[in-house]
XYZ file of C-alpha atoms in Angstrom:
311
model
C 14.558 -19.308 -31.176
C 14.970 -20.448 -27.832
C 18.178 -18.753 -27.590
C 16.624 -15.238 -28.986
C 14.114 -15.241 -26.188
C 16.690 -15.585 -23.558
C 18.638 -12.822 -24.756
C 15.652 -10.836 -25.134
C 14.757 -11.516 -21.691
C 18.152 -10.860 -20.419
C 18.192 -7.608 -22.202
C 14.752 -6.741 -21.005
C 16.442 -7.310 -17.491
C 19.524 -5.411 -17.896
C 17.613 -2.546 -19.533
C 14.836 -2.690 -16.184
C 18.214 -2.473 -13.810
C 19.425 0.694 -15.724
C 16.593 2.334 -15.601
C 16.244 1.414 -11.924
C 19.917 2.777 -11.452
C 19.567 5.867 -13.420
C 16.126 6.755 -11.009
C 17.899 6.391 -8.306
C 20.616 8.877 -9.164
C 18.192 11.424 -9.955
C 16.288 11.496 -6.165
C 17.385 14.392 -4.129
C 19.254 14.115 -0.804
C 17.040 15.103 1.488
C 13.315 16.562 0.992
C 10.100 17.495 3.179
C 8.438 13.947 4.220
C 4.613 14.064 4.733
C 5.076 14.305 8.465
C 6.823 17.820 7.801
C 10.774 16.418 9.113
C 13.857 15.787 6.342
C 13.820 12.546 5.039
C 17.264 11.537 3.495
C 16.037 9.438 0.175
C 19.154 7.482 -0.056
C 18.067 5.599 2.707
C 14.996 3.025 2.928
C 12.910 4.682 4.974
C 8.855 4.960 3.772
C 7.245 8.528 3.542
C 3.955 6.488 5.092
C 1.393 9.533 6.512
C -0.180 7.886 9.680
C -4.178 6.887 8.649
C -6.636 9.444 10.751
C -8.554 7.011 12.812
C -9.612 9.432 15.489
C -12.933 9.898 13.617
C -12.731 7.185 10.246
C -13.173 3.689 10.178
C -11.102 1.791 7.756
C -12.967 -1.510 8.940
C -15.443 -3.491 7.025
C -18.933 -2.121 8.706
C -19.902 -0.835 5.495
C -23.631 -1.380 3.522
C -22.333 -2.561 0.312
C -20.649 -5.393 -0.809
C -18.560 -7.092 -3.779
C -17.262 -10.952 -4.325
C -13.550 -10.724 -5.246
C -11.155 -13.618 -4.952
C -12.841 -16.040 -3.085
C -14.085 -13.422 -0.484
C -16.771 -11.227 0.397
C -15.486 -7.230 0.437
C -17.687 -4.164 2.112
C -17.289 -1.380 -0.092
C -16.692 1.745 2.344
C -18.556 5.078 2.352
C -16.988 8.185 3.626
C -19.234 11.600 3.324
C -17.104 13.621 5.644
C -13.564 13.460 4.986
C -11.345 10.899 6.787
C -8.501 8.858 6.919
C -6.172 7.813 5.413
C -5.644 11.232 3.418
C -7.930 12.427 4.946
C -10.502 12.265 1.962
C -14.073 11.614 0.591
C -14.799 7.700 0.023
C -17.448 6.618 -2.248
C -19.403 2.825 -2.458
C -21.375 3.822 -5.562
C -21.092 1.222 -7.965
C -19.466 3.020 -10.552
C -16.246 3.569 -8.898
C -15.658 0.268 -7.256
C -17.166 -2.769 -8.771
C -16.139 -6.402 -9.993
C -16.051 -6.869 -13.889
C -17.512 -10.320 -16.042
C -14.057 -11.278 -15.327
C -14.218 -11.247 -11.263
C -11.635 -8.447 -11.344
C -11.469 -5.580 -9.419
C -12.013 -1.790 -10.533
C -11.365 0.817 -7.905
C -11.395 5.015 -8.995
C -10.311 8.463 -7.443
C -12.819 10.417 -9.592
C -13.963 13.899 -9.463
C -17.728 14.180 -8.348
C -20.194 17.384 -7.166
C -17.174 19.095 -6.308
C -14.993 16.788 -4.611
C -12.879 13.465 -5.169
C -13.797 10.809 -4.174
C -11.504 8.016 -2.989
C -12.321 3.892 -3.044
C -11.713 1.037 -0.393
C -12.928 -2.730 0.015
C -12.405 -4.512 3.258
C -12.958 -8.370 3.099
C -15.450 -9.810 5.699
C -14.805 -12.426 7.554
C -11.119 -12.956 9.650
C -7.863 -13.434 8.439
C -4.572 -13.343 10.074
C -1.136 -15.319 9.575
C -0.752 -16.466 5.909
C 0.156 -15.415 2.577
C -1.274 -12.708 0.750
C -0.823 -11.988 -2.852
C -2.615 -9.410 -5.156
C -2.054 -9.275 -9.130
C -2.484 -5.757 -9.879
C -3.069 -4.866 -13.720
C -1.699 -1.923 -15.766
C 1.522 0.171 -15.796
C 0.902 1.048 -11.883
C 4.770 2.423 -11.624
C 3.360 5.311 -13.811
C 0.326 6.452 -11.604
C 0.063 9.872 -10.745
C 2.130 10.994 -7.963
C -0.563 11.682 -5.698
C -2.386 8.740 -5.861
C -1.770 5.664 -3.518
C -2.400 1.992 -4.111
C -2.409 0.217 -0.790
C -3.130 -3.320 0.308
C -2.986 -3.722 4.162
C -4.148 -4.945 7.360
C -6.410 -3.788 9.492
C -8.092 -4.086 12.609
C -10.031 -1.087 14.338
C -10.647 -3.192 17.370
C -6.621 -3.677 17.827
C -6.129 -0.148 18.003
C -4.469 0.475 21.352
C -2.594 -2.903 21.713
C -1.561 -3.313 17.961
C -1.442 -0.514 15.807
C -4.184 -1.645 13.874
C -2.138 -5.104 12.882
C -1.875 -2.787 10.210
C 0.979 -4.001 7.381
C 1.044 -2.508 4.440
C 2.171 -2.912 0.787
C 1.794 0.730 -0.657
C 2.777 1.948 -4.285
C 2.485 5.756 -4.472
C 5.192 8.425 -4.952
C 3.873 10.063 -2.105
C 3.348 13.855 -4.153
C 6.627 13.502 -5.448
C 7.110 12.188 -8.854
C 10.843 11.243 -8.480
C 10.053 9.679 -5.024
C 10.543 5.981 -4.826
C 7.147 4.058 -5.840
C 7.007 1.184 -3.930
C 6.699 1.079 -0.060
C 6.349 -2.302 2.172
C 6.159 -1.226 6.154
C 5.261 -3.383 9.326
C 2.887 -0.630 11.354
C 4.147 1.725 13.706
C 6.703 4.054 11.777
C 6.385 6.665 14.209
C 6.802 7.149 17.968
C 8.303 8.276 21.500
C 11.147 5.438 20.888
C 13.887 6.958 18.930
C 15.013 10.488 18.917
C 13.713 11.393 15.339
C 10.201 9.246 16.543
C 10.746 7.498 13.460
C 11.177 3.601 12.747
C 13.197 3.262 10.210
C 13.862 -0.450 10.491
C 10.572 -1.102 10.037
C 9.641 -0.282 6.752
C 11.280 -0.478 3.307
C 11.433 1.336 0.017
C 12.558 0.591 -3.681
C 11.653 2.112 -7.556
C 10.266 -0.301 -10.197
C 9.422 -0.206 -13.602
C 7.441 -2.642 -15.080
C 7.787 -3.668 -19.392
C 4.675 -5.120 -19.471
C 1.285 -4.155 -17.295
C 1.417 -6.902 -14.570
C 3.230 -7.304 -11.212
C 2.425 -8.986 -8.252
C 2.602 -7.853 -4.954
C 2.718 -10.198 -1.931
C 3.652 -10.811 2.038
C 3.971 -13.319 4.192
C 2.604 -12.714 7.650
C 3.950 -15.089 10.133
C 4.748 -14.891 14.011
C 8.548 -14.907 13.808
C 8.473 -12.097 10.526
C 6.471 -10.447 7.613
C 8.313 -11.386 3.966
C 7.689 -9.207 1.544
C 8.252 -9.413 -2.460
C 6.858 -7.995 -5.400
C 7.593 -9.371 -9.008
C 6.941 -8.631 -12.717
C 4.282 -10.658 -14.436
C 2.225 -13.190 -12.410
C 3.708 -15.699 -10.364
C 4.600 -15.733 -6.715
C 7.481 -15.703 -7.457
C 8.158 -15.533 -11.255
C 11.473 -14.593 -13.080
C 11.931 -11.013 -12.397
C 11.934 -9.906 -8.831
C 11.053 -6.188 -8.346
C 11.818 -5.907 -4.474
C 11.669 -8.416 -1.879
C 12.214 -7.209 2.108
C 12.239 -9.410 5.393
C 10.876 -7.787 8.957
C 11.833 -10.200 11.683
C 10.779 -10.335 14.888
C 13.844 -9.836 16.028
C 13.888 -5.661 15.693
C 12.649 -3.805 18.570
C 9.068 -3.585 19.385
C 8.321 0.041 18.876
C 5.118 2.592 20.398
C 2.810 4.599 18.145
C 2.241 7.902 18.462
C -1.467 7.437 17.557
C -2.380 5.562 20.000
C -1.265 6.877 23.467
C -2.320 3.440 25.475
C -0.477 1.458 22.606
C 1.640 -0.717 24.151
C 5.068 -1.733 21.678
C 4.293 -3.623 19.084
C 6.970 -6.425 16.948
C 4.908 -8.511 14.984
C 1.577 -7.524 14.712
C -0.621 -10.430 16.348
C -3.885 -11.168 14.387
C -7.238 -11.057 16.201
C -10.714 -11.874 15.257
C -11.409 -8.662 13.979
C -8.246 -8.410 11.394
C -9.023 -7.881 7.855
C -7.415 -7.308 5.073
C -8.356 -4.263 2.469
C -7.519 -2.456 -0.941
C -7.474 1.165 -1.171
C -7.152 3.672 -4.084
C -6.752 7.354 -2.847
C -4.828 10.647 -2.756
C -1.728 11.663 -0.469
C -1.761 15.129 1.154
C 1.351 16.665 -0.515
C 0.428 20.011 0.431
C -0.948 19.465 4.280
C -4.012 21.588 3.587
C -6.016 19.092 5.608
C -7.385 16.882 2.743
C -6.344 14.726 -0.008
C -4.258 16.586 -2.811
C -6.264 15.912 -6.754
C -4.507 14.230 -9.679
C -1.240 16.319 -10.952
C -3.288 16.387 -14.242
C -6.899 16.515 -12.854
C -7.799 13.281 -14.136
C -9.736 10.489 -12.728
C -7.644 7.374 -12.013
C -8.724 3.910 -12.642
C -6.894 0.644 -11.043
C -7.532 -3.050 -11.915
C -6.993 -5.883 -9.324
C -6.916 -9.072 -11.425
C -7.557 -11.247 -8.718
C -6.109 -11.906 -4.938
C -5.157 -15.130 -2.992
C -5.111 -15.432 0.917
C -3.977 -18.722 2.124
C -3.637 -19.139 5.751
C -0.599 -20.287 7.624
């Protein structure tokens, strides 16, 4: 018996690589990236559209609230649209809530017109330390406009640190045979290199999952961010999806967004850093606001739970 479910499990592994392999082959050499330039696919580089923060706030002043692994979360509001996207945000209890079973629900649902988009921001400061989220459900299959995104944040670090913003992002970004899973160490873009993109500072791969749980987790420390992501729950468990290492020794890099930024390595936590969870639509299409479903359905994700311990 013993010997059966190691083969199975092998095979199950083997058969996850091909599939992997044969995804691969299929992207296309070069297509439009969200900031409107070529992007060659073969390479690792993230198709991450900068968040809008000239008028949003991705930060936790919000009115309502949620208790979600071990922390209190503000449930943001948007009525006007904003970053990232930009789109509508909703707080209404229907569309971002925490089950009998402490897990998280977030929803991009259609409403009076528009669609509305959902984000949590815990309250209260974090900063170096391990963060790990066990996300429910076949999330390698969600529709290529939507965008799963766990991140760092800090409004008040804007013009010194890029937000502290790192980010763990699965999304196709409005391309369905784009890679799906994105891990980047804020800013990608700037003055600094002739295309104004980082490359080295972000990271890219395509996983399927066999059954509907993977974890997704990073290491924030001053000397590197370590990223990995793995099928099942565990940190780690048997079956590594992607794993990627930003050290502090790459170049510290300028944003465009912020033109008193000064470079930024390794983000350096402040009082004000949080960490969030966002559920929202990509603008494919550049018409100035977030692009619906492919199939005009509302999309439902499932956060089983979420560890921070600090460094």
């Amino acid at each position: 018996m013993q010997q059966r479910e190691a083969n199975f499990a092998t095979g199950r592994l083997c058969l996850a690589l091909c599939i992997c392999a044969a995804l691969s082959a299929c992207l296309p050499a070069g297509d439009d990236d969200s900031e409107g330039g070529t992007i060659d696919l073969g390479s690792d580089a993230v198709i991450h559209p900068p968040i809008d923060t000239g008028d949003s706030d991705n930060g936790t002043d919000q009115s309502r609230t949620v208790s979600f692994g071990g922390l209190t979360w503000a449930v943001r509001s948007a009525t006007e649209l904003s970053g990232p996207g930009p789109n509508y945000f909703s707080d209404s209890t229907e569309d971002a809530w925490v089950d009998s079973q402490g897990r998280l629900h977030l929803r991009v649902v259609q409403r009076g017109g528009n669609w509305w988009c959902t984000q949590v921001a815990a309250i209260g400061q974090v900063g170096y330390g391990t963060y790990v989220f066990y996300v429910s459900g076949n999330v390698h299959w969600m529709d290529q406009n939507i965008v799963l995104g766990f991140f760092t944040w800090d409004d008040n670090a804007y013009e010194v640190g890029h937000l502290n913003e790192i980010d763990i992002e699965i999304t196709r970004w409005g391309n369905p045979v784009w890679r799906n899973l994105h891990y980047s160490v804020q800013p990608l873009y700037g003055p600094d290199t002739e295309n104004e993109r980082y490359d080295e500072r972000s990271d890219s791969a395509i996983f399927v999952l066999f059954d509907p749980k993977s974890t997704h987790t990073f290491s924030w420390r001053p000397d590197g961010v370590n990223f990995a992501s793995y099928a099942g729950y565990g940190n780690p468990t048997v079956l590594e999806l992607n794993s990627w290492h930003f050290s502090a020794a790459n170049p510290a890099r300028r944003s465009h967004e912020a033109s008193l930024s000064t470079p930024v390595g390794i983000p350096v936590p402040s009082a004000t850093t949080a960490i969030c969870i966002n559920l929202w639509l990509t603008d494919k299409n550049k018409d100035g606001i977030g692009d619906p479903p492919s199939d005009s359905a509302d999309q439902e994700v499932i956060i089983d739970s979420f560890e921070y311990t600090p460094m």
